[in-house]
Coordinates of C-alpha atoms in Angstrom, one line a residue:
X8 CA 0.0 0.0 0.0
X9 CA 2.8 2.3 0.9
X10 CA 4.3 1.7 -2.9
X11 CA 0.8 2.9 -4.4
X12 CA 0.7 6.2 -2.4
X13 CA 4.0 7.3 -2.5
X14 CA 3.8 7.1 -6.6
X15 CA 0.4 8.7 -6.5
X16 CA -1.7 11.8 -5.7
X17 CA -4.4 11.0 -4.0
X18 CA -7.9 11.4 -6.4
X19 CA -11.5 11.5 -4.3
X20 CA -14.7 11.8 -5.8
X21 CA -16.6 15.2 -4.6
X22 CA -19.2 13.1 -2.7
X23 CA -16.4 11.7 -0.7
X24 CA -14.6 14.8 0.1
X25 CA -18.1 16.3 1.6
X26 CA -18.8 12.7 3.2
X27 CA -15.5 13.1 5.1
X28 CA -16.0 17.0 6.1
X29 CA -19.2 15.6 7.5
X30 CA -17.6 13.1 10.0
X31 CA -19.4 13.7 13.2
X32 CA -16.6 11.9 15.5
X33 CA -13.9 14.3 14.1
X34 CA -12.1 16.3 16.0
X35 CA -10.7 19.5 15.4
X36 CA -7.4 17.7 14.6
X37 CA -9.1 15.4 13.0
X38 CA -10.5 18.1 10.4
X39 CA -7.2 20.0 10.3
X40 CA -5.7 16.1 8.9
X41 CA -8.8 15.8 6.3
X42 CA -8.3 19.2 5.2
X43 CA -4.7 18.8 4.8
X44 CA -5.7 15.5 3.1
X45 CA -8.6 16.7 0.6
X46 CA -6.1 19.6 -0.4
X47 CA -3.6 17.2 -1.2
X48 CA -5.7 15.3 -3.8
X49 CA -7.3 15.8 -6.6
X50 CA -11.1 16.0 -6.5
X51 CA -13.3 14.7 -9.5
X52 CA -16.3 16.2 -9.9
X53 CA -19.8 15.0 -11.3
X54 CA -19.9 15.5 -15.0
X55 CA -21.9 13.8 -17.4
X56 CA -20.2 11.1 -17.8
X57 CA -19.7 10.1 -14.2
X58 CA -23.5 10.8 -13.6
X59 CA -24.6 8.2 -16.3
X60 CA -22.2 5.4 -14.9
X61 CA -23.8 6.3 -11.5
X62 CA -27.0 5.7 -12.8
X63 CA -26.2 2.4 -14.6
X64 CA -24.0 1.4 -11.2
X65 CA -27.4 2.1 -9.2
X66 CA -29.9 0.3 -11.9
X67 CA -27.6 -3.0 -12.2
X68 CA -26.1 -3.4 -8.5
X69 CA -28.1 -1.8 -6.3
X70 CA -26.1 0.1 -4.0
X71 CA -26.8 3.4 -2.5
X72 CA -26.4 6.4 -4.9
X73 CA -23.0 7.9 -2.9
X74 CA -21.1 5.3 -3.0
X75 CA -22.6 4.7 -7.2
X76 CA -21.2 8.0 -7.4
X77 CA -18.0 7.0 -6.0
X78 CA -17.4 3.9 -7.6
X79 CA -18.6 5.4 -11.1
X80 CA -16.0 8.4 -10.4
X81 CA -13.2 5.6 -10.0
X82 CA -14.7 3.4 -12.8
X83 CA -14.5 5.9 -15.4
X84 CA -10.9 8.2 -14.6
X85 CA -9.2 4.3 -14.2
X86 CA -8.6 4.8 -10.5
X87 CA -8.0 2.1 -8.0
X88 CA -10.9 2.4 -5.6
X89 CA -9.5 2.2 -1.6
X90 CA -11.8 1.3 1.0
X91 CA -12.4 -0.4 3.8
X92 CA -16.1 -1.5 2.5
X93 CA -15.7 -3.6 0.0
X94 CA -19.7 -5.6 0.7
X95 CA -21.0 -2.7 -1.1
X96 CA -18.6 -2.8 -4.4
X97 CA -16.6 -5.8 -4.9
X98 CA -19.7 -6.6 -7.6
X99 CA -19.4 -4.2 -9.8
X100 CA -17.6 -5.5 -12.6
X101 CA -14.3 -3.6 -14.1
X102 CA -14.0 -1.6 -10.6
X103 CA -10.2 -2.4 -9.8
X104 CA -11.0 -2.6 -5.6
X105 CA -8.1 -2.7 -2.9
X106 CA -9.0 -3.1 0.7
X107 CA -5.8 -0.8 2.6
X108 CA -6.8 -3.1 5.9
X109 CA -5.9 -6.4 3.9
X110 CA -2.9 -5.6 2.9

């Protein structure tokens, strides 16, 4: 995992920068770290392209419309999709999916 961050910038969908601003646990050093994180990456925004994936993603699999729009971000800019939760996405065919607590 170290190998794949240290050669990357990190990318985040928008819904995932606004889902981790929105973490009610945080703490103000907590916030000051996301911050520092979220301006270190580079944020994809919806565009047309990302929305009609997200829509397909929700018809075929099912899965709540953030994280469709979070897996149809990675899907279509060829990112490797980190998380933890991988119930919700290891379906979706084509989605390259890396747990960072199995490594």
């Amino acid at each position: 995992m170290d190998g794949v961050l240290k050669e990357s910038v990190p990318a985040i969908s928008a819904i995932t920068e606004i889902e981790l601003l929105c973490w009610k646990a945080a703490t103000t050093k907590d916030l000051l770290t996301l911050k520092s994180f979220i301006g270190d990456s580079v944020i994809f925004e919806l565009d047309r392209i990302v929305k009609d994936k997200t829509v397909d993603f929700r018809k075929e699999y099912a899965i709540r419309l953030p994280d469709a729009i979070i897996a149809a971000t990675a899907h279509i800019n060829d990112l490797t999709f980190i998380s933890r939760n991988t119930k919700d996405f290891h379906k979706i065919e084509g989605l390259r999916l890396i747990n960072p607590f199995e490594l």
